[in-house]
Amino acid sequence: MGAMSARTPSSETVEVPHRAGFACFVGRPNAGKSTLTNALVGQKVAITSNRPQTTRHTVRGIVHRPEAQLILVDTPGLHKPRTLLGERLNDVVRTTWAEVDVIGFCLPADQKLGPGDRFIAKELAAIKKTPKVAVVTKTDLVDSKTLAEQLIAIDQLGQEIGLEWAEIVPVSAVGDQQVGLLADLLVPLLPESPPLYPEGDLTDEPEQVMVAELIREAALEGVRDELPHSIAVVVEEMLPREDRPADKPLLDIHANVYIERPSQKGIIIGPKGKRLKEVGTKSRKHIEALLGTPVFLDLHVKVAKDWQRDPKQLRKLGF
């Protein structure tokens, strides 16, 4: 129908230019960025592992609409760097912010604005050209009075530091409240452009990186407090097993789980290797769901001494 009316413009049909562009959500760790990305895209794309700074790679979710395509770029959280990895992450963040068409700043409704939010807001104020939308997340956790106070506080923060909000939108991704509205408000801020990705795409993250994230997520399960950031996963190879009939394919995946110190090895492997087996079983299920093919997963735990502080190791581990 749309195509017909496009060819025969009458007084009723108003041609809406197609828009397409990039948006990224920023905010303190656990501000609800990944949950929001998933709600907008309607699928689990970003890797949520209930721990700050686990989204180390740019995972894009794509919202397809007849009149627009919104591509979500997931940046790691900006934080005050304490290590080389921290500084590298912050550089990645700033570059990403300067390149996107719109920035959504996620502020949870149930937490008062703090120094962390102010730190990010000041950084955002410095990026003049890009429109910024304040997204008040987790509104399902507060009453209307608290929400109203938060909206006023956000408005005032903008005035204080000279940051102009294009919009201030309350959403609850969990209750699916206003997620559609958020997309409606982000779309007009995008440039006019044909679609940048084919219709079926939900994420353009290379499969290997997503597989590594799924393994890392499973490895962190249950030991987050002991090893919050000291796990990196590198997928060494992904190869279809030879001599398999076409209707029974098998994908061999060899991956290394890197930790910083020998003492952490036991924590990951567990008594008699029980934990590592569980990690393998769990991540294999997710990987098979992601790739749609049976997988043989070969996992090894290796020590890469103090990899968070060593530039050579960081490069090798893909940061």
Short mmCIF file of C-alpha atoms in Angstrom, two decimals:
data_model
loop_
_atom_site.label_atom_id
_atom_site.label_comp_id
_atom_site.label_asym_id
_atom_site.label_seq_id
_atom_site.Cartn_x
_atom_site.Cartn_y
_atom_site.Cartn_z
CA MET A 1 0.00 0.00 0.00
CA GLY A 2 2.79 2.39 1.00
CA ALA A 3 4.55 1.88 -2.32
CA MET A 4 1.42 2.67 -4.32
CA SER A 5 0.72 5.92 -2.53
CA ALA A 6 4.36 6.89 -2.97
CA ARG A 7 4.02 6.63 -6.74
CA THR A 8 0.69 8.47 -6.96
CA PRO A 9 0.89 11.49 -4.64
CA SER A 10 -2.56 12.92 -4.03
CA SER A 11 -3.51 15.77 -1.74
CA GLU A 12 -3.95 13.30 1.18
CA THR A 13 -0.62 11.45 1.15
CA VAL A 14 2.20 13.24 2.89
CA GLU A 15 5.55 11.74 2.00
CA VAL A 16 7.47 11.06 5.19
CA PRO A 17 11.21 10.97 4.52
CA HIS A 18 12.83 7.75 5.71
CA ARG A 19 15.26 8.30 8.58
CA ALA A 20 18.09 6.08 9.76
CA GLY A 21 20.88 6.58 12.21
CA PHE A 22 22.72 5.60 15.36
CA ALA A 23 21.75 6.09 18.97
CA CYS A 24 23.57 5.08 22.09
CA PHE A 25 22.42 4.85 25.68
CA VAL A 26 24.78 6.03 28.36
CA GLY A 27 24.51 6.09 32.10
CA ARG A 28 25.97 4.72 35.28
CA PRO A 29 26.40 0.94 35.53
CA ASN A 30 23.04 -0.77 36.06
CA ALA A 31 21.09 2.29 34.88
CA GLY A 32 19.04 -0.06 32.70
CA LYS A 33 20.82 0.48 29.38
CA SER A 34 20.92 -3.11 28.18
CA THR A 35 17.37 -3.86 29.34
CA LEU A 36 16.18 -0.86 27.37
CA THR A 37 18.11 -1.92 24.26
CA ASN A 38 16.51 -5.37 24.47
CA ALA A 39 13.02 -3.93 24.99
CA LEU A 40 13.37 -1.67 21.95
CA VAL A 41 14.78 -4.38 19.71
CA GLY A 42 12.43 -6.99 21.14
CA GLN A 43 15.15 -9.63 21.56
CA LYS A 44 18.00 -10.38 23.87
CA VAL A 45 20.89 -8.68 22.12
CA ALA A 46 23.06 -6.79 24.57
CA ILE A 47 24.60 -9.05 27.16
CA THR A 48 23.27 -8.19 30.60
CA SER A 49 25.33 -9.77 33.31
CA ASN A 50 24.24 -7.73 36.35
CA ARG A 51 27.65 -6.33 36.76
CA PRO A 52 29.06 -2.94 35.78
CA GLN A 53 31.32 -2.80 32.73
CA THR A 54 30.53 -6.20 31.29
CA THR A 55 29.37 -4.82 27.94
CA ARG A 56 32.88 -4.35 26.65
CA HIS A 57 32.06 -4.53 22.99
CA THR A 58 29.82 -2.45 20.82
CA VAL A 59 26.72 -4.59 20.43
CA ARG A 60 24.19 -3.03 18.11
CA GLY A 61 20.51 -3.72 18.25
CA ILE A 62 18.43 -2.53 15.31
CA VAL A 63 14.87 -1.22 15.54
CA HIS A 64 13.17 -1.61 12.14
CA ARG A 65 10.15 0.56 11.36
CA PRO A 66 8.48 1.28 8.02
CA GLU A 67 9.62 4.91 8.16
CA ALA A 68 12.86 4.58 10.07
CA GLN A 69 15.73 2.44 11.24
CA LEU A 70 17.22 3.09 14.63
CA ILE A 71 20.57 1.42 15.27
CA LEU A 72 21.51 1.12 18.92
CA VAL A 73 25.17 1.17 19.80
CA ASP A 74 25.97 -0.16 23.23
CA THR A 75 28.93 1.67 24.75
CA PRO A 76 30.71 0.49 27.87
CA GLY A 77 29.96 2.58 30.96
CA LEU A 78 32.03 5.73 31.36
CA HIS A 79 33.75 5.75 34.73
CA LYS A 80 36.72 7.35 36.40
CA PRO A 81 39.61 5.25 35.08
CA ARG A 82 41.79 3.43 37.56
CA THR A 83 43.54 1.14 35.11
CA LEU A 84 44.73 1.20 31.55
CA LEU A 85 41.64 -0.81 30.61
CA GLY A 86 39.52 1.92 32.19
CA GLU A 87 41.20 4.63 30.14
CA ARG A 88 40.91 2.59 26.95
CA LEU A 89 37.19 2.10 27.65
CA ASN A 90 36.67 5.81 28.24
CA ASP A 91 38.35 6.67 24.92
CA VAL A 92 36.05 4.20 23.18
CA VAL A 93 33.09 5.86 24.86
CA ARG A 94 33.98 9.41 23.85
CA THR A 95 34.67 8.42 20.24
CA THR A 96 31.34 6.61 20.06
CA TRP A 97 29.45 9.58 21.50
CA ALA A 98 30.90 11.93 18.93
CA GLU A 99 29.89 9.60 16.10
CA VAL A 100 26.25 8.81 16.94
CA ASP A 101 23.20 10.84 15.89
CA VAL A 102 21.46 10.89 19.26
CA ILE A 103 22.44 10.02 22.84
CA GLY A 104 20.01 8.68 25.42
CA PHE A 105 21.18 9.32 28.99
CA CYS A 106 19.64 6.66 31.26
CA LEU A 107 18.86 7.76 34.81
CA PRO A 108 17.08 5.28 37.09
CA ALA A 109 13.92 6.72 38.67
CA ASP A 110 14.65 5.00 41.98
CA GLN A 111 18.07 6.59 42.62
CA LYS A 112 18.73 10.26 43.31
CA LEU A 113 21.12 11.96 40.90
CA GLY A 114 24.65 11.47 42.16
CA PRO A 115 28.22 12.51 41.35
CA GLY A 116 28.46 9.70 38.76
CA ASP A 117 25.51 11.13 36.83
CA ARG A 118 26.93 14.64 37.03
CA PHE A 119 30.31 13.36 35.76
CA ILE A 120 28.63 11.83 32.68
CA ALA A 121 26.33 14.85 32.16
CA LYS A 122 29.34 17.21 32.07
CA GLU A 123 31.04 14.99 29.49
CA LEU A 124 27.83 15.01 27.44
CA ALA A 125 27.52 18.79 27.68
CA ALA A 126 30.92 19.03 25.96
CA ILE A 127 29.58 17.20 22.89
CA LYS A 128 27.64 20.09 21.42
CA LYS A 129 26.18 18.90 18.13
CA THR A 130 24.56 15.62 19.21
CA PRO A 131 20.99 15.84 20.59
CA LYS A 132 20.60 14.31 24.05
CA VAL A 133 17.50 12.66 25.46
CA ALA A 134 17.18 12.03 29.20
CA VAL A 135 15.60 8.59 29.65
CA VAL A 136 14.25 7.99 33.14
CA THR A 137 14.34 4.21 33.55
CA LYS A 138 12.81 1.79 36.07
CA THR A 139 9.73 3.97 36.59
CA ASP A 140 7.85 0.84 37.70
CA LEU A 141 9.84 1.00 40.97
CA VAL A 142 8.62 4.43 42.17
CA ASP A 143 5.42 6.36 42.89
CA SER A 144 4.37 9.38 40.82
CA LYS A 145 5.66 11.92 43.34
CA THR A 146 9.20 10.46 43.31
CA LEU A 147 9.10 10.32 39.52
CA ALA A 148 8.02 13.98 39.27
CA GLU A 149 10.87 15.01 41.61
CA GLN A 150 13.37 13.08 39.47
CA LEU A 151 12.12 14.75 36.26
CA ILE A 152 12.51 18.20 37.85
CA ALA A 153 16.00 17.31 39.15
CA ILE A 154 17.08 16.21 35.66
CA ASP A 155 15.72 19.40 34.11
CA GLN A 156 17.63 21.46 36.69
CA LEU A 157 20.85 19.49 36.19
CA GLY A 158 20.67 20.36 32.48
CA GLN A 159 20.20 24.06 33.22
CA GLU A 160 23.07 24.11 35.74
CA ILE A 161 25.69 22.69 33.43
CA GLY A 162 24.39 24.07 30.14
CA LEU A 163 23.15 20.74 28.77
CA GLU A 164 20.02 21.11 26.68
CA TRP A 165 17.72 18.05 26.70
CA ALA A 166 15.95 17.34 23.40
CA GLU A 167 13.41 15.34 25.48
CA ILE A 168 12.98 13.94 28.98
CA VAL A 169 11.15 10.59 28.78
CA PRO A 170 10.11 8.27 31.62
CA VAL A 171 10.12 4.57 30.64
CA SER A 172 9.86 1.16 32.21
CA ALA A 173 11.40 -1.45 29.95
CA VAL A 174 10.30 -4.19 32.34
CA GLY A 175 6.68 -3.08 32.32
CA ASP A 176 7.07 -2.18 28.62
CA GLN A 177 5.84 1.29 29.53
CA GLN A 178 6.52 3.93 26.88
CA VAL A 179 9.28 2.03 25.14
CA GLY A 180 7.43 2.62 21.85
CA LEU A 181 7.10 6.28 22.74
CA LEU A 182 10.85 6.50 23.32
CA ALA A 183 11.46 5.14 19.81
CA ASP A 184 8.92 7.68 18.44
CA LEU A 185 10.91 10.49 20.07
CA LEU A 186 14.35 9.22 18.97
CA VAL A 187 13.39 8.72 15.31
CA PRO A 188 12.84 12.43 14.40
CA LEU A 189 16.32 13.19 15.77
CA LEU A 190 17.91 10.90 13.16
CA PRO A 191 19.11 12.15 9.76
CA GLU A 192 17.13 11.43 6.61
CA SER A 193 18.63 8.30 5.09
CA PRO A 194 17.67 5.01 3.45
CA PRO A 195 17.89 1.93 5.73
CA LEU A 196 21.52 1.14 6.59
CA TYR A 197 20.98 -2.56 7.37
CA PRO A 198 18.87 -5.30 5.75
CA GLU A 199 15.46 -5.91 7.33
CA GLY A 200 16.29 -9.16 9.14
CA ASP A 201 19.34 -7.91 11.01
CA LEU A 202 19.09 -7.48 14.75
CA THR A 203 22.75 -7.08 15.53
CA ASP A 204 25.88 -6.82 13.42
CA GLU A 205 28.19 -7.93 16.19
CA PRO A 206 30.58 -10.58 14.82
CA GLU A 207 29.41 -13.98 16.02
CA GLN A 208 32.72 -14.76 17.66
CA VAL A 209 32.46 -11.77 19.97
CA MET A 210 28.90 -12.64 20.94
CA VAL A 211 29.92 -16.23 21.64
CA ALA A 212 32.78 -14.97 23.82
CA GLU A 213 30.34 -12.74 25.73
CA LEU A 214 27.96 -15.66 26.34
CA ILE A 215 30.81 -17.78 27.71
CA ARG A 216 32.01 -14.88 29.86
CA GLU A 217 28.51 -14.35 31.21
CA ALA A 218 28.20 -18.02 32.16
CA ALA A 219 31.68 -18.00 33.73
CA LEU A 220 30.79 -14.98 35.88
CA GLU A 221 27.56 -16.54 37.11
CA GLY A 222 27.91 -17.19 40.84
CA VAL A 223 31.48 -15.85 41.23
CA ARG A 224 30.89 -12.20 40.40
CA ASP A 225 31.82 -11.05 43.88
CA GLU A 226 35.12 -12.90 43.82
CA LEU A 227 36.13 -12.11 40.22
CA PRO A 228 34.16 -9.11 39.05
CA HIS A 229 36.25 -7.97 36.10
CA SER A 230 39.10 -10.41 36.02
CA ILE A 231 37.67 -12.67 33.33
CA ALA A 232 38.22 -12.24 29.61
CA VAL A 233 37.19 -14.79 27.00
CA VAL A 234 38.80 -15.25 23.61
CA VAL A 235 37.25 -17.55 21.01
CA GLU A 236 40.32 -19.00 19.27
CA GLU A 237 38.41 -20.72 16.48
CA MET A 238 34.96 -21.67 15.26
CA LEU A 239 35.00 -24.35 12.58
CA PRO A 240 32.32 -26.65 11.17
CA ARG A 241 33.29 -30.28 11.93
CA GLU A 242 34.32 -32.05 8.74
CA ASP A 243 32.73 -35.30 7.51
CA ARG A 244 29.32 -34.43 8.96
CA PRO A 245 26.20 -35.02 6.85
CA ALA A 246 24.55 -31.76 5.74
CA ASP A 247 21.50 -32.37 7.94
CA LYS A 248 23.64 -33.02 11.07
CA PRO A 249 26.17 -30.19 11.24
CA LEU A 250 28.38 -29.62 14.28
CA LEU A 251 30.34 -26.48 15.03
CA ASP A 252 33.59 -26.85 16.97
CA ILE A 253 34.32 -23.86 19.18
CA HIS A 254 37.64 -23.57 21.00
CA ALA A 255 37.76 -20.83 23.60
CA ASN A 256 40.07 -19.69 26.37
CA VAL A 257 38.88 -18.15 29.59
CA TYR A 258 41.62 -15.80 30.82
CA ILE A 259 42.02 -14.87 34.47
CA GLU A 260 44.63 -12.65 36.10
CA ARG A 261 46.07 -14.86 38.82
CA PRO A 262 46.69 -18.59 39.34
CA SER A 263 44.69 -18.44 42.59
CA GLN A 264 41.57 -17.65 40.55
CA LYS A 265 41.89 -20.80 38.50
CA GLY A 266 40.34 -23.01 41.17
CA ILE A 267 37.37 -20.67 41.53
CA ILE A 268 36.54 -20.93 37.83
CA ILE A 269 37.21 -24.66 37.47
CA GLY A 270 35.55 -25.69 40.73
CA PRO A 271 36.02 -28.96 42.65
CA LYS A 272 36.89 -31.78 40.19
CA GLY A 273 36.19 -29.41 37.28
CA LYS A 274 32.48 -29.35 38.14
CA ARG A 275 32.06 -25.59 37.74
CA LEU A 276 33.83 -25.35 34.40
CA LYS A 277 31.60 -28.18 33.13
CA GLU A 278 28.51 -26.22 34.21
CA VAL A 279 29.86 -23.10 32.52
CA GLY A 280 30.35 -25.12 29.33
CA THR A 281 26.88 -26.67 29.42
CA LYS A 282 25.17 -23.40 30.16
CA SER A 283 26.98 -21.27 27.59
CA ARG A 284 26.66 -24.03 24.97
CA LYS A 285 22.85 -23.88 25.24
CA HIS A 286 22.88 -20.10 24.70
CA ILE A 287 25.40 -20.35 21.84
CA GLU A 288 23.32 -23.03 20.09
CA ALA A 289 20.25 -20.82 20.44
CA LEU A 290 22.18 -17.84 19.05
CA LEU A 291 23.73 -19.67 16.08
CA GLY A 292 20.94 -22.17 15.48
CA THR A 293 23.32 -25.12 15.18
CA PRO A 294 24.66 -27.86 17.49
CA VAL A 295 27.97 -26.92 19.07
CA PHE A 296 30.93 -28.75 20.56
CA LEU A 297 32.52 -26.38 23.03
CA ASP A 298 36.11 -26.85 24.13
CA LEU A 299 36.93 -24.55 27.08
CA HIS A 300 40.32 -23.94 28.67
CA VAL A 301 41.21 -21.72 31.61
CA LYS A 302 44.48 -19.79 31.27
CA VAL A 303 46.30 -17.26 33.41
CA ALA A 304 47.22 -13.98 31.69
CA LYS A 305 49.03 -12.19 34.45
CA ASP A 306 47.43 -8.81 35.29
CA TRP A 307 45.93 -8.52 31.81
CA GLN A 308 43.92 -5.43 32.77
CA ARG A 309 47.11 -3.42 33.15
CA ASP A 310 49.21 -4.74 30.29
CA PRO A 311 48.81 -3.08 26.86
CA LYS A 312 50.12 -6.11 24.92
CA GLN A 313 47.68 -8.46 26.65
CA LEU A 314 44.82 -5.99 26.22
CA ARG A 315 45.44 -5.88 22.47
CA LYS A 316 45.54 -9.65 22.26
CA LEU A 317 42.29 -9.91 24.21
CA GLY A 318 40.64 -7.54 21.78
CA PHE A 319 40.45 -4.26 23.74
#
